[in-house]
Short mmCIF file of C-alpha atoms and ligand atoms in Angstrom, two decimals:
data_model
loop_
_atom_site.label_atom_id
_atom_site.label_comp_id
_atom_site.label_asym_id
_atom_site.label_seq_id
_atom_site.Cartn_x
_atom_site.Cartn_y
_atom_site.Cartn_z
CA MET A 1406 -1.81 -2.73 18.77
CA LYS A 1407 -5.83 -3.18 20.03
CA ASN A 1408 -6.47 -6.29 22.95
CA SER A 1409 -9.01 -7.76 23.68
CA GLY A 1410 -9.80 -8.83 27.10
CA ASN A 1411 -10.10 -12.54 25.98
CA ASP A 1412 -7.45 -13.22 24.63
CA PRO A 1413 -5.62 -16.57 25.78
CA ALA A 1414 -1.99 -15.82 24.82
CA VAL A 1415 -2.47 -11.75 26.40
CA LYS A 1416 -1.59 -12.19 30.71
CA PRO A 1417 -3.88 -11.74 33.05
CA VAL A 1418 -4.95 -7.59 33.66
CA ALA A 1419 -4.14 -8.82 37.55
CA GLU A 1420 -0.85 -9.48 36.24
CA ARG A 1421 0.57 -5.97 33.83
CA LYS A 1422 0.65 -2.88 35.10
CA GLN A 1423 -2.85 -1.11 33.35
CA LEU A 1424 -3.28 2.85 32.81
CA ARG A 1425 -6.77 3.58 34.01
CA HIS A 1426 -9.35 6.06 33.07
CA TYR A 1427 -10.18 8.60 35.40
CA VAL A 1428 -14.22 9.57 35.58
CA ASP A 1429 -16.33 12.13 38.13
CA GLY A 1430 -12.93 11.25 40.94
CA ALA A 1431 -12.45 7.02 40.40
CA PHE A 1432 -9.90 5.15 38.54
CA VAL A 1433 -11.79 3.17 36.52
CA GLY A 1434 -10.67 0.44 33.52
CA SER A 1435 -12.33 -1.18 30.82
CA GLU A 1436 -12.56 -4.52 29.35
CA VAL A 1437 -10.47 -3.25 26.08
CA THR A 1438 -6.75 -2.54 26.33
CA PHE A 1439 -3.83 -1.26 24.19
CA SER A 1440 -0.61 -1.73 24.58
CA ASN A 1441 2.27 0.97 25.49
CA ILE A 1442 6.05 0.13 24.54
CA ASN A 1443 8.93 2.25 25.28
CA PRO A 1444 10.43 2.87 21.60
CA VAL A 1445 13.91 2.75 22.85
CA ASP A 1446 14.03 -0.53 23.07
CA GLY A 1447 10.37 -2.16 21.33
CA THR A 1448 9.86 -3.51 24.95
CA LEU A 1449 6.03 -3.52 26.79
CA ILE A 1450 5.56 -1.09 28.93
CA ALA A 1451 1.82 -0.90 30.19
CA GLU A 1452 -1.20 -1.64 29.21
CA VAL A 1453 -3.97 0.69 28.58
CA CYS A 1454 -7.61 0.50 28.44
CA GLU A 1455 -10.05 1.71 25.52
CA ALA A 1456 -12.56 4.61 26.61
CA ASN A 1457 -15.74 3.56 24.58
CA ALA A 1458 -18.85 5.13 23.69
CA SER A 1459 -20.28 4.75 26.90
CA THR A 1460 -17.21 5.14 28.94
CA VAL A 1461 -16.94 9.10 27.44
CA ASP A 1462 -20.11 9.76 27.97
CA GLN A 1463 -20.04 9.19 31.98
CA ALA A 1464 -17.35 11.53 31.76
CA VAL A 1465 -19.02 14.67 29.64
CA ARG A 1466 -22.21 13.81 32.25
CA ALA A 1467 -19.82 14.24 35.36
CA ALA A 1468 -18.01 16.68 34.11
CA GLN A 1469 -21.71 18.75 33.08
CA ALA A 1470 -22.73 17.78 37.01
CA ALA A 1471 -19.86 18.77 38.51
CA LEU A 1472 -20.49 23.13 36.24
CA LYS A 1473 -23.26 23.55 38.75
CA GLY A 1474 -21.31 21.35 41.97
CA PRO A 1475 -18.24 22.74 44.04
CA TRP A 1476 -16.25 23.61 40.97
CA GLY A 1477 -18.87 26.16 40.08
CA ARG A 1478 -19.16 27.89 43.50
CA LEU A 1479 -15.54 28.08 44.37
CA SER A 1480 -13.83 32.11 43.84
CA VAL A 1481 -11.88 32.27 40.66
CA GLN A 1482 -8.95 32.51 44.28
CA GLU A 1483 -10.28 29.65 45.76
CA ARG A 1484 -9.35 27.52 42.02
CA ALA A 1485 -6.26 29.29 41.32
CA ALA A 1486 -4.73 28.01 44.69
CA VAL A 1487 -6.27 24.56 44.19
CA LEU A 1488 -4.54 24.29 40.67
CA HIS A 1489 -0.92 25.77 42.42
CA LYS A 1490 -1.29 22.44 44.99
CA VAL A 1491 -1.62 19.62 41.76
CA ALA A 1492 1.57 21.94 40.32
CA ASP A 1493 2.85 20.84 43.85
CA GLY A 1494 2.01 18.22 43.35
CA ILE A 1495 4.44 17.53 40.43
CA LEU A 1496 6.94 18.57 41.94
CA ALA A 1497 6.15 16.65 45.05
CA ARG A 1498 6.31 13.67 42.21
CA PHE A 1499 8.86 15.60 39.68
CA GLU A 1500 11.36 12.45 38.73
CA GLU A 1501 8.33 10.03 38.45
CA PHE A 1502 6.37 12.20 35.83
CA VAL A 1503 10.75 12.01 34.55
CA GLU A 1504 10.65 8.40 34.18
CA ALA A 1505 6.60 8.02 32.71
CA GLU A 1506 7.42 10.66 30.20
CA VAL A 1507 11.05 9.37 29.68
CA ALA A 1508 8.97 6.06 29.14
CA ASP A 1509 6.65 7.18 26.56
CA THR A 1510 8.89 9.22 24.16
CA GLY A 1511 12.67 7.87 24.98
CA ARG A 1512 14.10 11.88 25.27
CA PRO A 1513 16.82 12.61 27.17
CA VAL A 1514 16.33 12.95 31.16
CA HIS A 1515 17.66 16.36 31.28
CA GLN A 1516 14.47 17.20 28.00
CA ALA A 1517 12.05 15.75 30.77
CA ARG A 1518 13.40 17.87 33.93
CA THR A 1519 13.82 21.14 32.62
CA LEU A 1520 11.61 21.40 29.50
CA ASP A 1521 8.06 19.16 30.02
CA ILE A 1522 7.65 18.13 33.54
CA ALA A 1523 8.86 22.26 34.35
CA ARG A 1524 6.50 23.50 32.01
CA ALA A 1525 4.10 21.28 33.08
CA ILE A 1526 3.95 23.37 36.66
CA ALA A 1527 4.01 26.71 34.80
CA ASN A 1528 0.92 25.76 32.87
CA PHE A 1529 -0.61 25.41 35.90
CA ARG A 1530 0.93 27.87 37.69
CA THR A 1531 1.25 30.50 34.91
CA PHE A 1532 -3.10 29.91 34.28
CA ALA A 1533 -3.86 30.06 37.96
CA ASP A 1534 -2.14 33.53 38.73
CA LEU A 1535 -3.94 35.11 34.94
CA ALA A 1536 -6.74 33.85 36.00
CA LYS A 1537 -7.22 35.84 39.29
CA THR A 1538 -5.49 38.73 38.20
CA ALA A 1539 -7.51 39.45 34.96
CA ASN A 1540 -9.57 42.12 33.63
CA THR A 1541 -11.90 43.07 31.80
CA ASP A 1542 -13.27 46.44 29.40
CA LEU A 1543 -15.51 48.62 30.87
CA PHE A 1544 -16.57 51.43 28.15
CA GLU A 1545 -18.72 54.47 29.15
CA MET A 1546 -21.03 55.27 26.63
CA ALA A 1547 -22.85 58.66 25.75
CA THR A 1548 -26.94 58.75 25.67
CA ALA A 1549 -29.31 61.19 24.06
CA ASP A 1550 -30.64 61.78 27.90
CA GLY A 1551 -27.01 62.81 29.19
CA ALA A 1552 -27.57 60.22 31.76
CA GLY A 1553 -25.02 57.48 30.38
CA ALA A 1554 -24.77 54.05 30.29
CA LEU A 1555 -22.05 51.30 31.45
CA ASN A 1556 -21.00 48.59 29.32
CA TYR A 1557 -18.36 45.72 31.25
CA THR A 1558 -17.27 42.68 30.33
CA VAL A 1559 -17.59 39.28 32.22
CA ARG A 1560 -15.74 36.09 31.12
CA LYS A 1561 -17.60 33.06 31.97
CA PRO A 1562 -17.33 29.36 32.03
CA LEU A 1563 -17.78 27.49 29.11
CA GLY A 1564 -19.04 24.37 29.85
CA VAL A 1565 -17.32 21.17 28.88
CA ILE A 1566 -13.89 21.38 27.83
CA GLY A 1567 -13.03 18.60 25.29
CA VAL A 1568 -9.21 18.71 25.07
CA ILE A 1569 -7.92 15.66 22.96
CA SER A 1570 -4.08 15.69 22.96
CA PRO A 1571 -1.30 14.39 20.64
CA TRP A 1572 2.74 12.81 21.65
CA ASN A 1573 5.15 14.50 20.77
CA LEU A 1574 5.30 16.84 24.00
CA PRO A 1575 2.92 15.33 25.96
CA LEU A 1576 2.83 16.64 29.26
CA LEU A 1577 3.60 19.55 28.22
CA LEU A 1578 0.20 20.67 25.47
CA PHE A 1579 -1.78 18.11 27.61
CA THR A 1580 -1.23 20.84 30.59
CA TRP A 1581 -1.24 23.63 28.36
CA LYS A 1582 -5.07 23.10 27.60
CA VAL A 1583 -6.24 21.45 30.65
CA ALA A 1584 -5.15 24.32 33.46
CA PRO A 1585 -6.37 27.39 31.37
CA ALA A 1586 -9.46 24.98 30.13
CA LEU A 1587 -9.33 25.29 34.54
CA ALA A 1588 -9.02 28.70 35.84
CA CYS A 1589 -11.44 29.51 33.88
CA GLY A 1590 -13.80 27.85 36.20
CA ASN A 1591 -14.93 24.84 32.74
CA THR A 1592 -14.99 20.89 33.84
CA VAL A 1593 -12.87 19.02 31.27
CA VAL A 1594 -12.33 15.40 29.94
CA ALA A 1595 -9.47 15.15 28.66
CA LYS A 1596 -8.19 12.39 26.69
CA PRO A 1597 -3.73 12.32 25.99
CA SER A 1598 -2.02 10.72 22.52
CA GLU A 1599 -2.56 6.57 22.34
CA GLU A 1600 1.28 6.81 22.50
CA SER A 1601 1.78 8.79 25.72
CA PRO A 1602 -0.89 7.62 28.56
CA SER A 1603 1.55 7.82 31.51
CA SER A 1604 1.87 10.97 32.99
CA ALA A 1605 -1.56 12.50 32.01
CA THR A 1606 -2.72 8.88 34.51
CA LEU A 1607 0.02 9.93 36.76
CA LEU A 1608 -2.16 13.75 36.46
CA ALA A 1609 -5.44 12.82 37.20
CA GLU A 1610 -3.32 11.25 40.55
CA VAL A 1611 -1.86 14.48 41.93
CA MET A 1612 -5.25 16.02 40.10
CA HIS A 1613 -7.23 13.33 43.16
CA ASP A 1614 -5.04 14.04 45.93
CA ALA A 1615 -4.80 18.16 45.50
CA GLY A 1616 -8.91 18.03 45.93
CA VAL A 1617 -10.20 18.66 42.38
CA PRO A 1618 -13.64 17.59 43.50
CA PRO A 1619 -15.04 14.06 41.51
CA GLY A 1620 -16.18 15.52 37.55
CA VAL A 1621 -14.05 18.74 37.56
CA PHE A 1622 -11.45 16.45 35.64
CA ASN A 1623 -11.42 13.29 33.76
CA LEU A 1624 -9.09 11.14 31.69
CA ILE A 1625 -9.93 8.77 28.96
CA HIS A 1626 -7.26 6.76 26.64
CA GLY A 1627 -7.34 5.56 23.45
CA PHE A 1628 -7.62 6.18 20.14
CA GLY A 1629 -9.17 8.86 17.56
CA LYS A 1630 -11.40 6.96 14.82
CA ASP A 1631 -14.34 4.54 16.31
CA SER A 1632 -12.37 5.61 19.58
CA ALA A 1633 -12.31 7.69 22.70
CA GLY A 1634 -11.46 10.76 20.90
CA GLU A 1635 -14.18 9.66 18.16
CA PHE A 1636 -16.37 10.15 21.11
CA LEU A 1637 -15.84 12.87 22.41
CA THR A 1638 -15.34 15.43 19.49
CA ARG A 1639 -19.01 13.43 18.51
CA HIS A 1640 -20.24 14.24 22.34
CA PRO A 1641 -23.46 16.63 22.29
CA GLY A 1642 -22.19 17.52 25.69
CA ILE A 1643 -18.73 19.22 25.13
CA SER A 1644 -18.60 23.64 25.00
CA ALA A 1645 -15.07 22.68 23.82
CA LEU A 1646 -13.15 20.94 21.95
CA THR A 1647 -9.31 22.02 22.14
CA PHE A 1648 -7.61 19.78 20.11
CA THR A 1649 -3.88 20.13 19.27
CA GLY A 1650 -1.92 17.42 17.03
CA GLU A 1651 -2.22 16.77 11.95
CA SER A 1652 -3.39 19.20 10.82
CA LYS A 1653 -5.70 16.46 8.84
CA THR A 1654 -7.01 14.99 12.59
CA GLY A 1655 -7.84 18.77 12.80
CA SER A 1656 -9.51 18.38 9.89
CA THR A 1657 -11.98 15.65 10.53
CA ILE A 1658 -12.25 16.93 14.37
CA MET A 1659 -14.46 20.41 12.19
CA LYS A 1660 -16.28 17.96 10.72
CA SER A 1661 -17.48 15.70 14.22
CA VAL A 1662 -17.98 19.31 15.94
CA ALA A 1663 -19.90 21.29 12.79
CA ASP A 1664 -23.15 19.69 13.85
CA GLY A 1665 -23.26 21.26 16.90
CA VAL A 1666 -21.17 24.39 15.73
CA LYS A 1667 -18.76 23.93 18.65
CA GLU A 1668 -16.36 26.02 20.00
CA VAL A 1669 -12.01 25.21 19.13
CA SER A 1670 -9.11 25.88 18.86
CA PHE A 1671 -6.61 24.05 16.87
CA GLU A 1672 -3.10 24.03 16.60
CA LEU A 1673 -1.94 21.79 14.29
CA GLY A 1674 1.09 21.05 11.51
CA GLY A 1675 3.75 22.73 10.27
CA LYS A 1676 6.98 23.06 7.71
CA ASN A 1677 8.66 25.70 9.80
CA ALA A 1678 11.71 27.76 7.76
CA ALA A 1679 14.56 29.10 10.06
CA VAL A 1680 16.40 32.36 7.63
CA VAL A 1681 19.79 32.50 8.79
CA PHE A 1682 21.57 35.90 6.83
CA ALA A 1683 24.68 36.69 6.04
CA ASP A 1684 25.82 38.96 8.38
CA THR A 1685 24.19 36.33 11.58
CA ASP A 1686 26.91 35.53 14.01
CA PHE A 1687 27.55 32.27 12.80
CA ASP A 1688 28.07 30.74 15.20
CA ALA A 1689 25.17 31.59 16.75
CA ALA A 1690 22.94 30.36 13.79
CA VAL A 1691 24.57 27.46 13.69
CA ALA A 1692 23.87 26.80 17.68
CA GLY A 1693 20.74 27.97 17.11
CA VAL A 1694 19.18 25.61 13.85
CA LEU A 1695 21.15 22.69 14.69
CA ARG A 1696 18.90 22.66 18.03
CA SER A 1697 15.43 24.49 15.83
CA ALA A 1698 15.93 21.32 13.97
CA PHE A 1699 17.38 18.11 16.03
CA THR A 1700 15.50 18.74 19.33
CA ASN A 1701 12.97 15.70 20.61
CA SER A 1702 14.43 14.28 17.50
CA GLY A 1703 12.25 16.83 15.26
CA GLN A 1704 9.23 15.89 16.63
CA VAL A 1705 8.64 19.48 17.72
CA CYS A 1706 6.17 21.28 15.70
CA LEU A 1707 7.80 24.12 15.54
CA CYS A 1708 10.66 22.38 14.58
CA SER A 1709 12.98 23.93 11.46
CA GLU A 1710 12.58 21.18 8.58
CA ARG A 1711 13.55 24.28 6.03
CA VAL A 1712 16.70 25.95 6.53
CA TYR A 1713 17.22 28.90 3.71
CA VAL A 1714 21.06 30.56 3.61
CA GLN A 1715 22.23 33.17 1.52
CA ARG A 1716 24.27 33.02 -0.28
CA PRO A 1717 27.53 33.87 1.22
CA ILE A 1718 28.15 32.09 4.05
CA PHE A 1719 26.00 28.67 2.68
CA ASP A 1720 28.86 26.40 1.84
CA LYS A 1721 30.49 27.68 5.96
CA PHE A 1722 27.32 27.16 6.83
CA VAL A 1723 26.02 23.83 5.53
CA ALA A 1724 29.41 22.17 6.38
CA ALA A 1725 29.51 24.04 9.98
CA LEU A 1726 26.13 22.36 10.12
CA LYS A 1727 27.04 18.98 9.13
CA ALA A 1728 29.86 18.46 11.60
CA GLY A 1729 27.82 19.41 14.58
CA THR A 1730 25.41 17.06 13.84
CA GLU A 1731 27.81 14.37 13.54
CA ARG A 1732 28.57 15.50 16.64
CA LEU A 1733 24.86 15.04 18.38
CA LYS A 1734 25.16 11.67 20.66
CA ILE A 1735 22.32 9.03 19.63
CA GLY A 1736 21.72 7.42 22.57
CA TYR A 1737 19.07 5.51 25.58
CA PRO A 1738 17.85 8.06 27.63
CA HIS A 1739 19.80 8.36 30.45
CA ASP A 1740 23.19 8.17 28.87
CA ASP A 1741 26.08 11.17 30.02
CA GLY A 1742 25.47 14.19 26.92
CA VAL A 1743 22.32 12.77 24.75
CA ASP A 1744 20.92 14.59 22.26
CA ILE A 1745 18.92 12.19 20.98
CA GLY A 1746 16.02 10.17 21.42
CA PRO A 1747 14.57 7.01 19.48
CA LEU A 1748 11.25 8.47 17.53
CA ILE A 1749 8.02 7.53 19.74
CA SER A 1750 6.65 5.04 17.40
CA HIS A 1751 7.92 2.22 14.84
CA GLY A 1752 5.35 3.78 12.55
CA HIS A 1753 6.48 6.63 12.72
CA ARG A 1754 9.99 5.69 11.83
CA ASP A 1755 8.19 3.61 8.71
CA LYS A 1756 6.50 7.23 7.96
CA VAL A 1757 9.55 9.45 8.40
CA LEU A 1758 12.54 6.06 6.10
CA SER A 1759 10.04 7.21 3.62
CA TYR A 1760 10.99 10.38 3.67
CA TYR A 1761 13.67 9.53 3.92
CA LYS A 1762 13.99 7.30 0.85
CA LEU A 1763 11.67 9.23 -0.81
CA ALA A 1764 14.42 13.29 -1.32
CA VAL A 1765 16.52 10.85 -2.20
CA GLU A 1766 13.89 10.03 -5.36
CA GLU A 1767 13.85 13.78 -5.70
CA GLY A 1768 17.27 14.09 -5.73
CA ALA A 1769 18.53 15.18 -3.13
CA THR A 1770 22.46 15.12 -1.87
CA VAL A 1771 22.59 13.59 2.15
CA VAL A 1772 25.09 16.44 3.48
CA THR A 1773 24.72 13.37 6.84
CA GLY A 1774 22.26 10.65 8.60
CA GLY A 1775 20.19 9.34 5.89
CA GLY A 1776 19.26 6.61 7.99
CA VAL A 1777 19.38 4.31 11.24
CA PRO A 1778 22.02 3.44 13.41
CA SER A 1779 23.18 0.11 14.58
CA PHE A 1780 24.12 0.12 18.55
CA GLY A 1781 24.77 -3.41 18.57
CA ASP A 1782 22.24 -3.93 21.64
CA ALA A 1783 18.53 -3.83 23.42
CA ARG A 1784 18.57 -0.58 20.85
CA ASP A 1785 18.84 -1.43 17.70
CA ALA A 1786 15.00 -3.31 18.87
CA GLY A 1787 14.47 0.93 18.57
CA ALA A 1788 12.50 3.38 16.29
CA TYR A 1789 15.22 5.36 15.83
CA VAL A 1790 16.67 7.40 13.14
CA GLN A 1791 19.74 9.03 11.65
CA PRO A 1792 19.91 13.02 12.27
CA THR A 1793 19.97 14.08 8.68
CA ILE A 1794 20.70 17.07 6.62
CA TRP A 1795 19.76 17.44 2.58
CA THR A 1796 20.41 19.96 0.35
CA GLY A 1797 19.40 20.24 -3.70
CA LEU A 1798 16.16 19.59 -3.75
CA THR A 1799 13.47 21.77 -4.97
CA ASP A 1800 10.88 24.12 -3.31
CA SER A 1801 8.29 21.55 -4.92
CA ALA A 1802 10.13 18.26 -4.14
CA ARG A 1803 7.40 16.93 -1.43
CA CYS A 1804 10.37 16.42 1.42
CA VAL A 1805 10.08 20.08 1.60
CA THR A 1806 6.72 21.47 1.18
CA GLU A 1807 5.18 18.32 3.79
CA GLU A 1808 6.14 18.16 7.18
CA ILE A 1809 7.81 15.37 8.15
CA PHE A 1810 7.90 16.07 11.50
CA GLY A 1811 11.55 13.85 12.55
CA PRO A 1812 15.30 15.11 12.79
CA VAL A 1813 15.76 16.72 9.55
CA CYS A 1814 15.41 19.48 7.59
CA HIS A 1815 16.50 21.01 3.93
CA ILE A 1816 18.96 23.82 3.41
CA ALA A 1817 18.40 25.63 0.25
CA PRO A 1818 20.73 28.87 -1.10
CA PHE A 1819 18.85 32.40 -1.29
CA ASP A 1820 19.63 35.83 -2.76
CA ASN A 1821 17.89 38.31 -1.67
CA GLU A 1822 15.17 39.65 1.36
CA GLU A 1823 12.72 39.30 -1.39
CA GLU A 1824 13.16 35.73 -2.24
CA VAL A 1825 13.45 34.29 1.14
CA ILE A 1826 10.23 35.33 2.04
CA ALA A 1827 8.04 34.62 -1.02
CA ARG A 1828 10.19 31.09 -0.94
CA VAL A 1829 8.71 30.61 3.35
CA ASN A 1830 4.88 31.69 2.54
CA ASP A 1831 4.70 29.32 -0.05
CA SER A 1832 3.55 27.08 2.45
CA VAL A 1833 0.12 25.57 3.40
CA TYR A 1834 1.39 25.89 6.62
CA GLY A 1835 2.46 28.92 9.20
CA LEU A 1836 3.15 28.00 12.31
CA ALA A 1837 6.24 29.30 12.95
CA CYS A 1838 9.48 31.20 11.62
CA ALA A 1839 13.79 31.56 12.72
CA VAL A 1840 15.37 34.31 11.70
CA TRP A 1841 18.90 34.59 12.30
CA THR A 1842 20.32 38.60 11.68
CA THR A 1843 22.36 41.41 13.52
CA ASN A 1844 20.49 43.82 10.59
CA LEU A 1845 18.05 45.17 13.67
CA SER A 1846 15.82 46.81 10.67
CA ARG A 1847 16.48 43.81 8.50
CA ALA A 1848 14.48 41.97 11.88
CA HIS A 1849 12.00 43.82 12.24
CA ARG A 1850 10.88 44.32 8.01
CA VAL A 1851 11.55 40.68 8.36
CA SER A 1852 9.69 39.22 10.09
CA ARG A 1853 6.85 41.29 9.59
CA GLN A 1854 6.13 40.44 6.37
CA ILE A 1855 6.00 36.36 7.14
CA HIS A 1856 3.20 35.07 7.22
CA VAL A 1857 2.87 32.50 9.88
CA GLY A 1858 1.47 32.63 14.00
CA LEU A 1859 5.04 33.31 15.79
CA VAL A 1860 8.22 34.18 14.72
CA TRP A 1861 12.04 33.83 16.93
CA VAL A 1862 14.82 36.29 16.17
CA ASN A 1863 18.70 34.91 16.89
CA THR A 1864 16.55 32.85 18.81
CA TRP A 1865 14.13 29.67 18.32
CA TYR A 1866 11.34 27.43 21.57
CA LEU A 1867 11.91 30.77 23.90
CA ARG A 1868 7.95 30.78 25.24
CA ASP A 1869 5.75 33.47 27.74
CA LEU A 1870 3.36 31.88 28.36
CA ARG A 1871 1.71 35.53 28.56
CA THR A 1872 2.18 35.81 24.72
CA PRO A 1873 -0.01 34.63 21.55
CA PHE A 1874 0.57 31.07 20.42
CA GLY A 1875 -0.61 29.34 17.23
CA GLY A 1876 -0.54 29.19 13.40
CA VAL A 1877 -2.18 30.14 9.91
CA LYS A 1878 -3.46 28.35 7.09
CA LEU A 1879 -2.95 24.71 7.40
CA SER A 1880 -1.10 25.04 11.15
CA GLY A 1881 -4.26 26.80 12.53
CA LEU A 1882 -7.44 28.39 14.59
CA GLY A 1883 -7.21 30.31 16.81
CA ARG A 1884 -4.79 31.41 20.24
CA GLU A 1885 -4.00 30.98 23.66
CA GLY A 1886 -1.13 31.70 25.05
CA GLY A 1887 -2.36 34.71 28.66
CA ARG A 1888 -5.46 36.47 27.63
CA TYR A 1889 -6.21 34.83 24.44
CA SER A 1890 -5.92 30.96 26.26
CA LEU A 1891 -8.47 33.26 28.76
CA ASP A 1892 -10.68 34.29 26.05
CA PHE A 1893 -10.99 30.74 24.34
CA TYR A 1894 -12.39 29.11 27.68
CA SER A 1895 -14.71 31.19 28.48
CA ASP A 1896 -17.47 32.59 27.87
CA VAL A 1897 -17.39 36.41 27.56
CA ALA A 1898 -20.53 38.17 28.21
CA ASN A 1899 -21.13 42.32 27.76
CA ILE A 1900 -23.53 44.00 30.33
CA CYS A 1901 -24.15 47.05 29.60
CA ILE A 1902 -26.45 49.50 32.65
CA LYS A 1903 -28.56 52.75 31.99
CA LEU A 1904 -27.78 55.12 33.96
P1 NAD B 3427 -2.35 13.34 15.95
O1 NAD B 3427 -3.36 14.03 14.87
O2 NAD B 3427 -2.44 12.41 14.61
O3 NAD B 3427 -3.16 13.06 16.98
C1 NAD B 3427 -3.38 13.98 17.74
C2 NAD B 3427 -4.59 13.14 18.94
O4 NAD B 3427 -6.06 13.22 18.09
C3 NAD B 3427 -4.09 11.97 19.90
O5 NAD B 3427 -4.44 12.28 20.77
C4 NAD B 3427 -5.19 10.65 18.72
O6 NAD B 3427 -5.54 9.92 19.75
C5 NAD B 3427 -6.46 12.22 18.13
N1 NAD B 3427 -6.97 12.00 17.27
C6 NAD B 3427 -6.72 11.31 15.79
N2 NAD B 3427 -7.79 10.81 15.72
C7 NAD B 3427 -8.77 12.20 15.62
C8 NAD B 3427 -9.83 11.73 15.67
N3 NAD B 3427 -10.59 10.87 14.52
N4 NAD B 3427 -11.33 11.85 16.18
C9 NAD B 3427 -10.19 12.44 17.96
N5 NAD B 3427 -9.38 12.13 17.89
C10 NAD B 3427 -8.48 12.18 17.17
O7 NAD B 3427 -1.63 14.23 16.22
P2 NAD B 3427 0.22 13.41 16.81
O8 NAD B 3427 1.07 12.32 15.17
O9 NAD B 3427 -0.28 12.92 18.06
O10 NAD B 3427 0.83 14.08 16.28
C11 NAD B 3427 2.37 15.75 16.07
C12 NAD B 3427 0.86 16.36 15.44
O11 NAD B 3427 0.68 17.47 16.27
C13 NAD B 3427 1.96 16.90 14.56
O12 NAD B 3427 1.79 17.39 12.85
C14 NAD B 3427 2.49 18.00 14.54
O13 NAD B 3427 3.04 19.65 13.73
C15 NAD B 3427 1.79 18.34 15.84
N6 NAD B 3427 1.31 19.69 16.59
C16 NAD B 3427 1.10 20.74 16.09
C17 NAD B 3427 1.65 20.86 17.45
C18 NAD B 3427 1.49 23.15 17.73
O14 NAD B 3427 1.51 23.53 18.68
N7 NAD B 3427 0.50 24.12 16.20
C19 NAD B 3427 2.53 21.42 18.77
C20 NAD B 3427 2.62 20.05 18.80
C21 NAD B 3427 2.48 18.85 17.91
#
């Protein structure tokens, strides 16, 4: 919802809470703003400035200048120390970050504390330490004269990195890219999602206070098409673009950066499977799938929307997951023991509800949920939906093949390993899969044959930040995490010395 600066129905800017851009070490506004709405009850959180092409240009130019300035002259140890100060700064304002994330997204407070903000801190500390301690390759080479040569690789900053991130794990995903980009000596122009701009704005304050030099980290707010996102991807001054979001947005961005042949790293959509074998630890699998289907109201790219259960335990599993789902507490973010918050927006709820309707048309049995909860209070103006389980759809049903990104899964029976591997792999996506079995040989055998970037066995969303992260097919391009991030955010050059 955009607001023109001249709209008489809108309160004067000075009377509203406003989120501004952070460009070249200063907070700057824009004439045009848009509303940031709380999905719990539909209330206004803040007005957010929308960057035009000129603001984006200023941000990119500031980032280019900062590359040559103090940031470019710091040693990696000094840069790492600044990034630890940023982590300390988030820690010092931990509850403010929690409240910002909760207001924008409606997620349970305990999730914001234990996952979102904790991981943002870990992102800065981990990539600071990795950059500081990273080694590079050295190859000794024989030559005809017998003297030999040495080849060694160096990692140099790439330049200005454009970062565009989504709303589902706002600060976690934003810092997952900003932290390694800075650790590798680059400068950054970053755009958080228009749905979740608050925590990134707080981060700009923390960067400022931590002494990150002007122009090193620039924040711009706005939308995608014809707005800040597109202006950034089209800007010739960026060296690489790292993006998390929908697959079709990734494809649009790829076309945008194609003329300049920019490097890209894409973390995109998924239609992830959970595979439950009859030999599983039953209770652990039920608890695991409950988490993997419904965490963050199903709005995690790694969530399981397709669940395959081996036939001997199918009915028992469906009954147990139904019972578990019906015990989930839907509520206000600050309620004790709350499991499920609202979806991010009414617009996203319309999309999820359209799939709830479509599933019935496609012949699904609705095991539980399928609608909108009624509270009789302010939450009725929010963007809540019921967690939902379906059975009975064919593998080709749209609800089984398309990413829904809500608290919903379809459960289908299967008979044997070969069959289930083929069905899991029969997808345009390939991000993640969770396999539940107590048979160790099967765990290894099946995991290798599933065509995704990440397989979890007897767990879900257990992340070691040193490991590669990314997807195949429509789920992404490239890998980040650990040294894969260092490689992406660096110019890796070889130096050959003839001895
Ligand atoms: P989205 O693609 O709609 O938006 C993501 C970001 O891109 C936003 O900041 C948006 O403003 C910007 N954007 C949109 N159009 C653009 C354009 N034409 N040019 C430049 N920027 C543009 O995605 P979303 O709805 O915010 O996030 C949900 C999606 O993200 C889901 O598909 C989910 O699976 C995916 N996701 C993937 C991962 C992963 O690691 N693979 C992680 C989280 C989310």
